[in-house]
CSV table of N, CA and C and ligand atoms in Angstrom, one decimal:
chain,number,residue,atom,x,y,z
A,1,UNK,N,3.3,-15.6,-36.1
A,1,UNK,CA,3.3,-15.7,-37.6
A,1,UNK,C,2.2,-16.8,-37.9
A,2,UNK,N,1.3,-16.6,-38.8
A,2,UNK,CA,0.7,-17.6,-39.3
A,2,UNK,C,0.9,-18.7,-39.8
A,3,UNK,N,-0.1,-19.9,-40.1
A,3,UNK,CA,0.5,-21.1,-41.0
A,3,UNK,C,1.5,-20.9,-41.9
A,4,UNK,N,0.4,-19.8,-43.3
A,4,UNK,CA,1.3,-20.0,-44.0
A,4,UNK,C,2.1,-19.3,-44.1
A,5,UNK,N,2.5,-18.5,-43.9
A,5,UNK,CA,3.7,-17.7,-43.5
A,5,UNK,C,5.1,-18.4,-42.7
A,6,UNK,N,4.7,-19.2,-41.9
A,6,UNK,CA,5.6,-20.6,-41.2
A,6,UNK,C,6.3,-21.1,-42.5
A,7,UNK,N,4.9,-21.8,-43.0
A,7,UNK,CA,5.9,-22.6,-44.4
A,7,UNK,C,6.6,-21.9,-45.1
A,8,UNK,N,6.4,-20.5,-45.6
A,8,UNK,CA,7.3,-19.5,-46.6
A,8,UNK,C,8.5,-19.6,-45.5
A,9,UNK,N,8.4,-19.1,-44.6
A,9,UNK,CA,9.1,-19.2,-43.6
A,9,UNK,C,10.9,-20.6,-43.8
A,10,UNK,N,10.0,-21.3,-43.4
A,10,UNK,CA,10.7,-22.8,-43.5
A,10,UNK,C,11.3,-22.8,-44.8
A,11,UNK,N,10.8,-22.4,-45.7
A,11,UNK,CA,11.2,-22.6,-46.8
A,11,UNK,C,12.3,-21.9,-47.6
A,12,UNK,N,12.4,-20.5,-47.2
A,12,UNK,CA,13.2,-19.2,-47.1
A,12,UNK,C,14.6,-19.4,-46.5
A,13,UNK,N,14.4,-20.2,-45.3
A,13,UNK,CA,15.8,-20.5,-44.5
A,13,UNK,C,16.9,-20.8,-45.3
A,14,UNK,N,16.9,-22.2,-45.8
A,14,UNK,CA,18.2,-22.6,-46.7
A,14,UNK,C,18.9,-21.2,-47.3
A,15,UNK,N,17.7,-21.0,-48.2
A,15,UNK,CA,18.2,-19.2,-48.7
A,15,UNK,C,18.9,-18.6,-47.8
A,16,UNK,N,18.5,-18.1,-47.1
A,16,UNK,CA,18.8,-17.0,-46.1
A,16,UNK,C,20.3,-17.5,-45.5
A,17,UNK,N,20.1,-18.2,-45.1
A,17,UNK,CA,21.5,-19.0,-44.4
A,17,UNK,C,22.7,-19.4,-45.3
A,18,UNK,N,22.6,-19.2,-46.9
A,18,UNK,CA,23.6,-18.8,-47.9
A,18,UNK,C,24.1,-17.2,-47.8
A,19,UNK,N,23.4,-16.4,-47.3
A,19,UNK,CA,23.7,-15.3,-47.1
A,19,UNK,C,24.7,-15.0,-46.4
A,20,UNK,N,25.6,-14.7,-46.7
A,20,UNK,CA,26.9,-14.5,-45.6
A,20,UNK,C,27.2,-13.0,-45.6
A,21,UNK,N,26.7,-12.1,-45.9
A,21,UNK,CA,26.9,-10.6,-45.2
A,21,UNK,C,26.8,-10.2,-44.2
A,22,UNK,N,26.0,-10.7,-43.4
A,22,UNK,CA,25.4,-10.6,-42.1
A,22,UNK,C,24.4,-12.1,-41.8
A,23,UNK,N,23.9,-12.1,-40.7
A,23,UNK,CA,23.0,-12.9,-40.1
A,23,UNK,C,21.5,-12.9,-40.9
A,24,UNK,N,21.2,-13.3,-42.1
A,24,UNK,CA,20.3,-13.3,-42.5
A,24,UNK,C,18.6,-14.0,-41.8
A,25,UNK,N,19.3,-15.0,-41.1
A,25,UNK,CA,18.0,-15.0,-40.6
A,25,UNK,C,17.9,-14.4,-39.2
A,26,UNK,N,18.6,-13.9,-38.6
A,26,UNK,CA,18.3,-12.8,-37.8
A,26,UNK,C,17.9,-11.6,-38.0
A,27,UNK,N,18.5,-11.3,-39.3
A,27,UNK,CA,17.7,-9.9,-39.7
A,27,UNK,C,16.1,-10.0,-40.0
A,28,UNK,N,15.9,-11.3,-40.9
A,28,UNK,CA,14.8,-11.0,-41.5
A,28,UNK,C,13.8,-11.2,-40.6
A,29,UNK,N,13.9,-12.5,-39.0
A,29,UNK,CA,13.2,-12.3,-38.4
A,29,UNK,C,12.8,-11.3,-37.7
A,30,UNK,N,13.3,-9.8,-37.4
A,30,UNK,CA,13.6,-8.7,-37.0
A,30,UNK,C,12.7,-8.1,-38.1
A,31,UNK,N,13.3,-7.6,-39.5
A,31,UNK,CA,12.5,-7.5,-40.6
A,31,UNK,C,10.5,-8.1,-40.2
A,32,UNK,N,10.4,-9.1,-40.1
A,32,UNK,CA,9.0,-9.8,-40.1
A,32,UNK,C,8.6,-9.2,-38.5
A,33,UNK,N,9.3,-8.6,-37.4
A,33,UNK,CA,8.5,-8.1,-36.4
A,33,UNK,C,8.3,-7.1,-36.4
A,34,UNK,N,8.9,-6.0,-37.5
A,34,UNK,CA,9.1,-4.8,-37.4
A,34,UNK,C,7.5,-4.3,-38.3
A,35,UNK,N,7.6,-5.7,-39.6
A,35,UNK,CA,5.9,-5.5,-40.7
A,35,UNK,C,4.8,-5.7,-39.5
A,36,UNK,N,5.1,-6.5,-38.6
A,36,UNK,CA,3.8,-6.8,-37.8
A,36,UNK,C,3.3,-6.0,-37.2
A,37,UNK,N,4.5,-5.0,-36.5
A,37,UNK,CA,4.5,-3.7,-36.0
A,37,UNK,C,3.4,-2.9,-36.8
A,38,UNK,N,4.4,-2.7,-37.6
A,38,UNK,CA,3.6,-1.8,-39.1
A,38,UNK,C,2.4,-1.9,-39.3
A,39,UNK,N,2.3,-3.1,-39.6
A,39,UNK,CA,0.6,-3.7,-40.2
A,39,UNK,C,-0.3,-3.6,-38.7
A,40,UNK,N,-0.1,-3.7,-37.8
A,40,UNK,CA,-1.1,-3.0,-36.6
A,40,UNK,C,-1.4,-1.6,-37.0
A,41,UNK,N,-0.7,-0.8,-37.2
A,41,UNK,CA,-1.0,1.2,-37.3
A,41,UNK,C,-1.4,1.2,-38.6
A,42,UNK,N,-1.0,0.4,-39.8
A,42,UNK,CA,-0.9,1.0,-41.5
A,42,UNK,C,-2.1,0.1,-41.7
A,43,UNK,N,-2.4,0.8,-42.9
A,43,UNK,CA,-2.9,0.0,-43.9
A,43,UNK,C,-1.7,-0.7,-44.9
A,44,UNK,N,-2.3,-2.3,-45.3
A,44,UNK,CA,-1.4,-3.2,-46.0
A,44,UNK,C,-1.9,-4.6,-45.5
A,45,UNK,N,-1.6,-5.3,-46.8
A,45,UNK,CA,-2.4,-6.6,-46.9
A,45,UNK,C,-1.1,-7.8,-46.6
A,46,UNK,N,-1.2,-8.4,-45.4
A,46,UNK,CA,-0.2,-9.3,-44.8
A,46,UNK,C,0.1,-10.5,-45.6
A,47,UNK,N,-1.1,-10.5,-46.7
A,47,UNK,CA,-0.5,-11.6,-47.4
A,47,UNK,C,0.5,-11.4,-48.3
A,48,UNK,N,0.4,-10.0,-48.8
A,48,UNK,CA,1.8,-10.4,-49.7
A,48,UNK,C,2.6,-8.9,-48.8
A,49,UNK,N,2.5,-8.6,-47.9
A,49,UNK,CA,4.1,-7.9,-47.6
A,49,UNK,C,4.5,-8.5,-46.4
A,50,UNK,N,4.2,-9.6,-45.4
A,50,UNK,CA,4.6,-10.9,-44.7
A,50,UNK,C,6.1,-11.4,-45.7
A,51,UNK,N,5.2,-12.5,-46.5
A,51,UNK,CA,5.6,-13.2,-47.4
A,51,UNK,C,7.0,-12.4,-48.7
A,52,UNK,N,6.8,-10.6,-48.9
A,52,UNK,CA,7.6,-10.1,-49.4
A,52,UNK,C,8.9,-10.0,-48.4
A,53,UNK,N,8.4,-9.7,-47.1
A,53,UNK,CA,9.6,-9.3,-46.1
A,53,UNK,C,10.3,-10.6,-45.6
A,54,UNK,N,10.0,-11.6,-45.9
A,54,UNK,CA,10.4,-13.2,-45.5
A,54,UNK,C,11.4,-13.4,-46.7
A,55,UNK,N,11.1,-13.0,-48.1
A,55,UNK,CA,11.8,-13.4,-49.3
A,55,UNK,C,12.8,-12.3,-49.5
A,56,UNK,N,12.9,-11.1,-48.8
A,56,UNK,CA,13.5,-10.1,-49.6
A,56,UNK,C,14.9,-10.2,-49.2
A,57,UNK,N,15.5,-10.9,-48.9
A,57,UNK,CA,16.8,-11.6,-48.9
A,57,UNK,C,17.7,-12.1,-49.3
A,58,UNK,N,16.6,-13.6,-49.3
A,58,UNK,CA,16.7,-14.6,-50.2
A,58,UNK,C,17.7,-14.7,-51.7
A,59,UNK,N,17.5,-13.3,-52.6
A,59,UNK,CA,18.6,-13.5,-53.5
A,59,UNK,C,20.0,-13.6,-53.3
A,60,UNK,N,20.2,-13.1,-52.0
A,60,UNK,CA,21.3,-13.3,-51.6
A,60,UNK,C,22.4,-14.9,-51.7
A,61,UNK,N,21.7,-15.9,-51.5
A,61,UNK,CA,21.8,-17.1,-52.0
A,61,UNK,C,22.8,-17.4,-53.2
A,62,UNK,N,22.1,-16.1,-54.4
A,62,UNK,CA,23.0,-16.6,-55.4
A,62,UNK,C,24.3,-15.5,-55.8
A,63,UNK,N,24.2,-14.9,-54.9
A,63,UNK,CA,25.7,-14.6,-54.8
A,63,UNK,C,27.1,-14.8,-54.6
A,64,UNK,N,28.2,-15.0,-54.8
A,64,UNK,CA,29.5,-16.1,-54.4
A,64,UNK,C,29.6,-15.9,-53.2
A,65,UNK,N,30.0,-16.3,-52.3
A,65,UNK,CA,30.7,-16.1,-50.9
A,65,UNK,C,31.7,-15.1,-51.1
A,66,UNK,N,32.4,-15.3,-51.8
A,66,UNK,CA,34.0,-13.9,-51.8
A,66,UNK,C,33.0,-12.6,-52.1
A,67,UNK,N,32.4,-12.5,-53.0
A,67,UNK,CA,32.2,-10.9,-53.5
A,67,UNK,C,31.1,-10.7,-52.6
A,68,UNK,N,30.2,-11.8,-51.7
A,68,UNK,CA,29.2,-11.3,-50.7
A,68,UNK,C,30.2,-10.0,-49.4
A,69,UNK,N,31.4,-10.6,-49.3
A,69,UNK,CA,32.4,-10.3,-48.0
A,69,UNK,C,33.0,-9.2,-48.3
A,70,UNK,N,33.2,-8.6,-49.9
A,70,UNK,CA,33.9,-7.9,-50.3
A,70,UNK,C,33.7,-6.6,-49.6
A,71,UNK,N,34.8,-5.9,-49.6
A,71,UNK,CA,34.5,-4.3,-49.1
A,71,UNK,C,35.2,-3.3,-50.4
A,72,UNK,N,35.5,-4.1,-51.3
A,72,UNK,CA,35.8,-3.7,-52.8
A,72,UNK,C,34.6,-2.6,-53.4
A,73,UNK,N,34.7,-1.7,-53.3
A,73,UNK,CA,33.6,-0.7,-53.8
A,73,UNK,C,32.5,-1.0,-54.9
A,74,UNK,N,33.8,-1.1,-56.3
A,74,UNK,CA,33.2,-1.6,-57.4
A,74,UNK,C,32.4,-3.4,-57.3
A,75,UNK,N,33.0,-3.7,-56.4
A,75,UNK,CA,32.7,-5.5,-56.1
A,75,UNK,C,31.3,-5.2,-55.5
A,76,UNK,N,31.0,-4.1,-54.7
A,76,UNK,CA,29.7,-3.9,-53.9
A,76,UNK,C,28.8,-3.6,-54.3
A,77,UNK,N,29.4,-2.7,-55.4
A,77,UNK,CA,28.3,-2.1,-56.3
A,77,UNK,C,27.5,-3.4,-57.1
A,78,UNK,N,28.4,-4.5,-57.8
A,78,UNK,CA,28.1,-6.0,-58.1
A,78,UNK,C,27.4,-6.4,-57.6
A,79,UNK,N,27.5,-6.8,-56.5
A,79,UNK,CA,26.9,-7.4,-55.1
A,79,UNK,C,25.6,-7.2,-55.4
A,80,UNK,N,25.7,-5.3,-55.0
A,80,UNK,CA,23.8,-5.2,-54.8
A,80,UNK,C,23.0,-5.7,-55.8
A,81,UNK,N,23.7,-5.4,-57.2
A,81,UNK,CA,22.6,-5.7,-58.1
A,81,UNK,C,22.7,-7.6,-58.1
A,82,UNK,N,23.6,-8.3,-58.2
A,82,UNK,CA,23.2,-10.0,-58.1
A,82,UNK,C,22.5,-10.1,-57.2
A,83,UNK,N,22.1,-9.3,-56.0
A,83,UNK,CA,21.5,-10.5,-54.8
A,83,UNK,C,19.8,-10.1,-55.0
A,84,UNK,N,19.2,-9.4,-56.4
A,84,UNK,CA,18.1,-8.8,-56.4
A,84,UNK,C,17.4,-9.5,-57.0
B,1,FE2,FE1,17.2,-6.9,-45.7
C-alpha cells in the first residue's frame, strides 16, 4: 500500500475497530487486497477506489453497539441504513 494510503489507513482504524459486527479491520484489509487484485486486470484510478475501500466501513462507528449485534430484522434493517 502506498504512503498515502497508509495514512488513510492509520487514520480509518479507530473507525473500524468501533465496528463490532465482525472484524472490521480484517475485513477491510481483505477488502484493500482484493481492489489491488482488481486494479492489476481493470481499469480504475487507485486514488480514489483504494481510499473508498479503506473508508467503506468506517460508518459503522456511529452505530450503537446493541443494534450493531442485533439479529432483530427490523433492527437490521436500521443498522444498514445508520452505518452509511
Ligand atoms: Fe464491507
Amino acid at each position: 500500500m502506498e504512503g498515502v494510503f497508509k495514512k488513510i489507513w492509520k487514520l480509518a482504524i479507530p473507525y473500524l475497530k468501533k465496528g463490532k459486527r465482525k472484524d472490521f479491520l480484517l475485513h477491510t484489509a481483505g477488502v484493500i487486497k482484493a481492489m489491488e487484485l482488481l486494479l492489476r486486470q481493470e481499469k480504475g484510478d487507485p486514488n480514489i477506489l483504494i481510499p473508498a475501500v479503506i473508508l467503506h466501513d468506517t460508518g459503522w462507528s456511529k452505530v450503537p453497539r446493541d443494534l450493531q449485534r442485533s439479529n432483530n430484522k427490523s433492527k437490521v434493517e436500521k443498522v444498514m441504513k445508520l452505518h452509511l
